[in-house]
Amino acid sequence: MESYRQRLEGYFSEDPRLQRLYIRAKEAFDKKDLIAHGWDHTYRDIINAIRIGETKGANMGIVLPAVILHDIGFLYNPDPKVHNVVGAENCAEWLEEWRDEEKNHIKACILTHKGKYRGFPFEPATLEARVVCDADLLEKVGYIGLLQGVRTFVEFAHSSDPKFRALLTIAQTLAHIEDIPLYTKTGQKIAEERGGFLRTTLCKKALAELAEYV
Ligand SMILES: [Fe+2]
Ligand SMILES: [Fe+2]
């Protein structure tokens, strides 16, 4: 059976613009060297998006450029609260080879990629945007979600908010992010197989241990 990596290469063969975008984005993220929102994260999101998008029959010509670019906001501004808006505002310069109609759809996917996450008011309006959103949300699920969560707040501690230098603050933040609904059946199924938002449960236990140090 073809691996998801091979599926990605198949998309590159069908549309060489995608490969050029992928290489350019990877180079930019590698140069920026972010702890959590680097290429390591975006690459898993790309694979998640192929997995979810193909089963939903989504237009992968929109999903793939959108997921490749979904976190470019962090290349311009370290503030996580605005990274979706900054990414949407700046995506056109990455998409010169795409038609205006495609650019607008990709831009909307970037803007809404946080879905129902608290503090982000924009919800995805198209299937492609929901696929990008669920692909990214899977990074908060299971044991990957726990590791990626800790790594995210280490990044934020260095780039935008020193309060996350304290393990207690990281645990408090992760423990209070309740389950966020995924939009697609495939996304929900993968999330369920991985035990859901394990980090919430595990961080609640960590908080009980950390209470002994207060
Ligand atoms: Fe993001
Ligand atoms: Fe992301």
Tab-separated table of C-alpha atoms and ligand atoms in Angstrom:
chain	number	residue	atom	x	y	z
A	1	MET	CA	0.000	0.000	0.000
A	2	GLU	CA	1.176	3.484	-0.850
A	3	SER	CA	2.405	5.503	2.142
A	4	TYR	CA	1.085	8.996	2.816
A	5	ARG	CA	4.542	10.333	1.959
A	6	GLN	CA	4.205	8.644	-1.456
A	7	ARG	CA	0.704	10.115	-1.818
A	8	LEU	CA	2.222	13.553	-1.180
A	9	GLU	CA	4.833	12.956	-3.864
A	10	GLY	CA	2.012	11.936	-6.207
A	11	TYR	CA	0.380	15.339	-5.632
A	12	PHE	CA	3.737	17.003	-6.390
A	13	SER	CA	3.883	15.161	-9.735
A	14	GLU	CA	0.304	16.199	-10.573
A	15	ASP	CA	0.907	19.846	-9.640
A	16	PRO	CA	4.553	21.009	-9.542
A	17	ARG	CA	3.445	24.331	-7.973
A	18	LEU	CA	2.786	22.369	-4.783
A	19	GLN	CA	6.303	20.994	-4.653
A	20	ARG	CA	7.777	24.462	-5.180
A	21	LEU	CA	5.571	25.839	-2.387
A	22	TYR	CA	6.468	22.944	-0.072
A	23	ILE	CA	10.218	23.464	-0.625
A	24	ARG	CA	9.982	27.225	-0.134
A	25	ALA	CA	7.903	26.911	3.033
A	26	LYS	CA	10.129	24.182	4.480
A	27	GLU	CA	13.222	26.323	3.917
A	28	ALA	CA	11.585	29.338	5.570
A	29	PHE	CA	10.454	27.324	8.611
A	30	ASP	CA	13.816	25.558	8.933
A	31	LYS	CA	15.548	28.946	8.875
A	32	LYS	CA	13.187	30.367	11.518
A	33	ASP	CA	13.852	27.309	13.699
A	34	LEU	CA	10.700	27.464	15.840
A	35	ILE	CA	10.508	24.935	18.675
A	36	ALA	CA	6.923	23.743	18.153
A	37	HIS	CA	5.592	25.373	14.995
A	38	GLY	CA	8.429	24.270	12.748
A	39	TRP	CA	8.340	21.968	9.756
A	40	ASP	CA	8.186	18.883	11.980
A	41	HIS	CA	4.665	20.034	12.978
A	42	THR	CA	3.558	21.249	9.542
A	43	TYR	CA	4.712	18.013	7.919
A	44	ARG	CA	2.501	15.923	10.250
A	45	ASP	CA	-0.396	18.277	9.526
A	46	ILE	CA	0.148	17.739	5.784
A	47	ILE	CA	-0.049	13.964	6.247
A	48	ASN	CA	-3.127	14.339	8.496
A	49	ALA	CA	-4.725	16.534	5.812
A	50	ILE	CA	-4.113	13.910	3.106
A	51	ARG	CA	-5.582	11.234	5.380
A	52	ILE	CA	-8.689	13.254	6.201
A	53	GLY	CA	-9.086	15.158	2.923
A	54	GLU	CA	-8.972	12.118	0.662
A	55	THR	CA	-11.654	10.248	2.611
A	56	LYS	CA	-13.900	13.329	2.485
A	57	GLY	CA	-13.316	13.898	-1.237
A	58	ALA	CA	-12.005	17.399	-0.513
A	59	ASN	CA	-10.299	19.483	-3.186
A	60	MET	CA	-6.668	18.670	-2.360
A	61	GLY	CA	-5.578	21.478	-4.698
A	62	ILE	CA	-6.830	23.825	-1.958
A	63	VAL	CA	-6.213	21.691	1.145
A	64	LEU	CA	-2.511	21.080	0.445
A	65	PRO	CA	-1.333	24.670	-0.147
A	66	ALA	CA	-3.496	25.771	2.794
A	67	VAL	CA	-2.044	23.238	5.212
A	68	ILE	CA	1.511	23.920	3.994
A	69	LEU	CA	0.971	27.625	4.771
A	70	HIS	CA	-1.395	27.391	7.755
A	71	ASP	CA	1.198	28.518	10.344
A	72	ILE	CA	3.223	31.018	8.251
A	73	GLY	CA	1.874	33.704	10.588
A	74	PHE	CA	4.598	32.625	13.044
A	75	LEU	CA	7.245	33.513	10.434
A	76	TYR	CA	6.121	37.158	10.689
A	77	ASN	CA	4.922	37.567	14.275
A	78	PRO	CA	5.450	35.278	17.309
A	79	ASP	CA	2.071	36.147	18.887
A	80	PRO	CA	-0.037	32.962	18.749
A	81	LYS	CA	-3.293	34.922	19.207
A	82	VAL	CA	-2.977	36.576	15.803
A	83	HIS	CA	-0.972	34.009	13.824
A	84	ASN	CA	-3.993	32.902	11.791
A	85	VAL	CA	-4.828	36.507	10.797
A	86	VAL	CA	-1.185	37.368	10.042
A	87	GLY	CA	-0.842	34.184	7.996
A	88	ALA	CA	-3.987	34.958	5.988
A	89	GLU	CA	-2.815	38.530	5.392
A	90	ASN	CA	0.564	37.385	4.080
A	91	CYS	CA	-0.304	34.231	2.148
A	92	ALA	CA	-0.755	35.968	-1.242
A	93	GLU	CA	2.991	36.504	-1.588
A	94	TRP	CA	3.442	32.716	-1.363
A	95	LEU	CA	0.695	31.997	-3.878
A	96	GLU	CA	1.693	33.987	-6.940
A	97	GLU	CA	1.230	30.879	-9.097
A	98	TRP	CA	-2.376	30.363	-7.944
A	99	ARG	CA	-5.543	31.957	-9.376
A	100	ASP	CA	-7.343	34.642	-7.348
A	101	GLU	CA	-10.279	32.367	-6.587
A	102	GLU	CA	-7.905	29.676	-5.246
A	103	LYS	CA	-5.920	32.248	-3.283
A	104	ASN	CA	-9.087	33.466	-1.547
A	105	HIS	CA	-10.123	29.946	-0.603
A	106	ILE	CA	-6.631	29.101	0.715
A	107	LYS	CA	-6.561	32.386	2.640
A	108	ALA	CA	-9.898	31.529	4.297
A	109	CYS	CA	-8.541	28.089	5.305
A	110	ILE	CA	-5.539	29.743	6.989
A	111	LEU	CA	-7.725	32.311	8.768
A	112	THR	CA	-10.095	29.683	10.202
A	113	HIS	CA	-7.617	26.893	10.972
A	114	LYS	CA	-8.141	27.216	14.746
A	115	GLY	CA	-11.814	26.196	14.389
A	116	LYS	CA	-13.642	26.189	17.725
A	117	TYR	CA	-10.466	26.824	19.732
A	118	ARG	CA	-11.134	29.382	22.465
A	119	GLY	CA	-10.101	32.931	21.560
A	120	PHE	CA	-10.393	32.461	17.806
A	121	PRO	CA	-13.654	33.808	16.372
A	122	PHE	CA	-13.485	32.426	12.822
A	123	GLU	CA	-14.954	29.020	12.007
A	124	PRO	CA	-14.237	27.116	8.792
A	125	ALA	CA	-16.954	27.587	6.168
A	126	THR	CA	-15.883	25.009	3.562
A	127	LEU	CA	-15.004	21.327	3.543
A	128	GLU	CA	-11.385	22.170	2.672
A	129	ALA	CA	-11.124	24.593	5.606
A	130	ARG	CA	-12.588	21.979	7.972
A	131	VAL	CA	-10.045	19.410	6.748
A	132	VAL	CA	-7.161	21.833	7.456
A	133	CYS	CA	-8.612	22.592	10.872
A	134	ASP	CA	-8.966	18.918	11.875
A	135	ALA	CA	-5.501	18.069	10.485
A	136	ASP	CA	-4.026	20.698	12.797
A	137	LEU	CA	-6.211	19.783	15.774
A	138	LEU	CA	-4.907	16.191	15.700
A	139	GLU	CA	-1.601	17.654	16.917
A	140	LYS	CA	-3.351	18.281	20.242
A	141	VAL	CA	-4.620	14.731	20.535
A	142	GLY	CA	-3.066	11.617	22.095
A	143	TYR	CA	0.528	11.420	23.293
A	144	ILE	CA	1.696	13.503	20.343
A	145	GLY	CA	-0.681	16.151	21.684
A	146	LEU	CA	0.928	16.025	25.109
A	147	LEU	CA	4.479	16.375	23.747
A	148	GLN	CA	3.492	18.986	21.196
A	149	GLY	CA	1.571	20.911	23.867
A	150	VAL	CA	4.595	21.159	26.148
A	151	ARG	CA	6.807	22.086	23.221
A	152	THR	CA	4.338	24.779	22.119
A	153	PHE	CA	4.448	26.530	25.465
A	154	VAL	CA	8.247	26.307	25.589
A	155	GLU	CA	8.227	28.116	22.235
A	156	PHE	CA	5.788	30.739	23.523
A	157	ALA	CA	7.873	31.205	26.700
A	158	HIS	CA	10.826	32.172	24.526
A	159	SER	CA	9.046	34.067	21.780
A	160	SER	CA	6.011	35.808	23.230
A	161	ASP	CA	5.037	35.073	26.833
A	162	PRO	CA	7.597	34.501	29.644
A	163	LYS	CA	4.897	33.236	32.021
A	164	PHE	CA	5.156	29.849	30.259
A	165	ARG	CA	8.654	29.411	31.708
A	166	ALA	CA	6.839	27.860	34.691
A	167	LEU	CA	5.818	24.224	34.367
A	168	LEU	CA	2.825	25.062	36.580
A	169	THR	CA	1.539	27.588	34.030
A	170	ILE	CA	1.973	25.132	31.172
A	171	ALA	CA	0.114	22.413	33.112
A	172	GLN	CA	-2.648	24.855	34.139
A	173	THR	CA	-3.108	25.993	30.548
A	174	LEU	CA	-3.153	22.519	29.034
A	175	ALA	CA	-5.390	21.135	31.802
A	176	HIS	CA	-8.031	23.754	31.168
A	177	ILE	CA	-8.311	23.337	27.444
A	178	GLU	CA	-11.350	21.120	27.252
A	179	ASP	CA	-12.232	18.849	24.346
A	180	ILE	CA	-12.527	20.748	21.109
A	181	PRO	CA	-14.891	19.136	18.590
A	182	LEU	CA	-13.421	17.963	15.307
A	183	TYR	CA	-15.472	18.572	12.171
A	184	THR	CA	-14.823	15.430	10.122
A	185	LYS	CA	-15.658	11.780	10.827
A	186	THR	CA	-12.115	10.689	9.868
A	187	GLY	CA	-10.605	13.303	12.171
A	188	GLN	CA	-12.926	12.188	14.988
A	189	LYS	CA	-12.017	8.537	14.403
A	190	ILE	CA	-8.251	9.182	14.506
A	191	ALA	CA	-8.719	11.312	17.629
A	192	GLU	CA	-10.708	8.544	19.308
A	193	GLU	CA	-8.089	5.906	18.405
A	194	ARG	CA	-5.430	8.101	20.016
A	195	GLY	CA	-7.368	8.485	23.257
A	196	GLY	CA	-8.689	12.003	22.607
A	197	PHE	CA	-7.266	15.045	24.367
A	198	LEU	CA	-5.059	13.030	26.723
A	199	ARG	CA	-3.076	16.113	27.630
A	200	THR	CA	-6.045	17.557	29.522
A	201	THR	CA	-6.259	14.482	31.768
A	202	LEU	CA	-2.507	14.119	32.173
A	203	CYS	CA	-1.992	17.785	32.999
A	204	LYS	CA	-4.733	17.632	35.641
A	205	LYS	CA	-2.702	14.838	37.268
A	206	ALA	CA	0.481	16.911	36.893
A	207	LEU	CA	-1.284	19.810	38.631
A	208	ALA	CA	-2.028	17.575	41.638
A	209	GLU	CA	1.709	16.749	41.877
A	210	LEU	CA	2.764	20.359	41.366
A	211	ALA	CA	0.399	21.453	44.174
A	212	GLU	CA	2.850	19.824	46.596
A	213	TYR	CA	5.390	22.524	45.650
A	214	VAL	CA	3.197	25.576	46.195
B	1	FE	FE	-1.780	27.431	13.960
B	2	FE	FE	-0.389	24.278	13.193
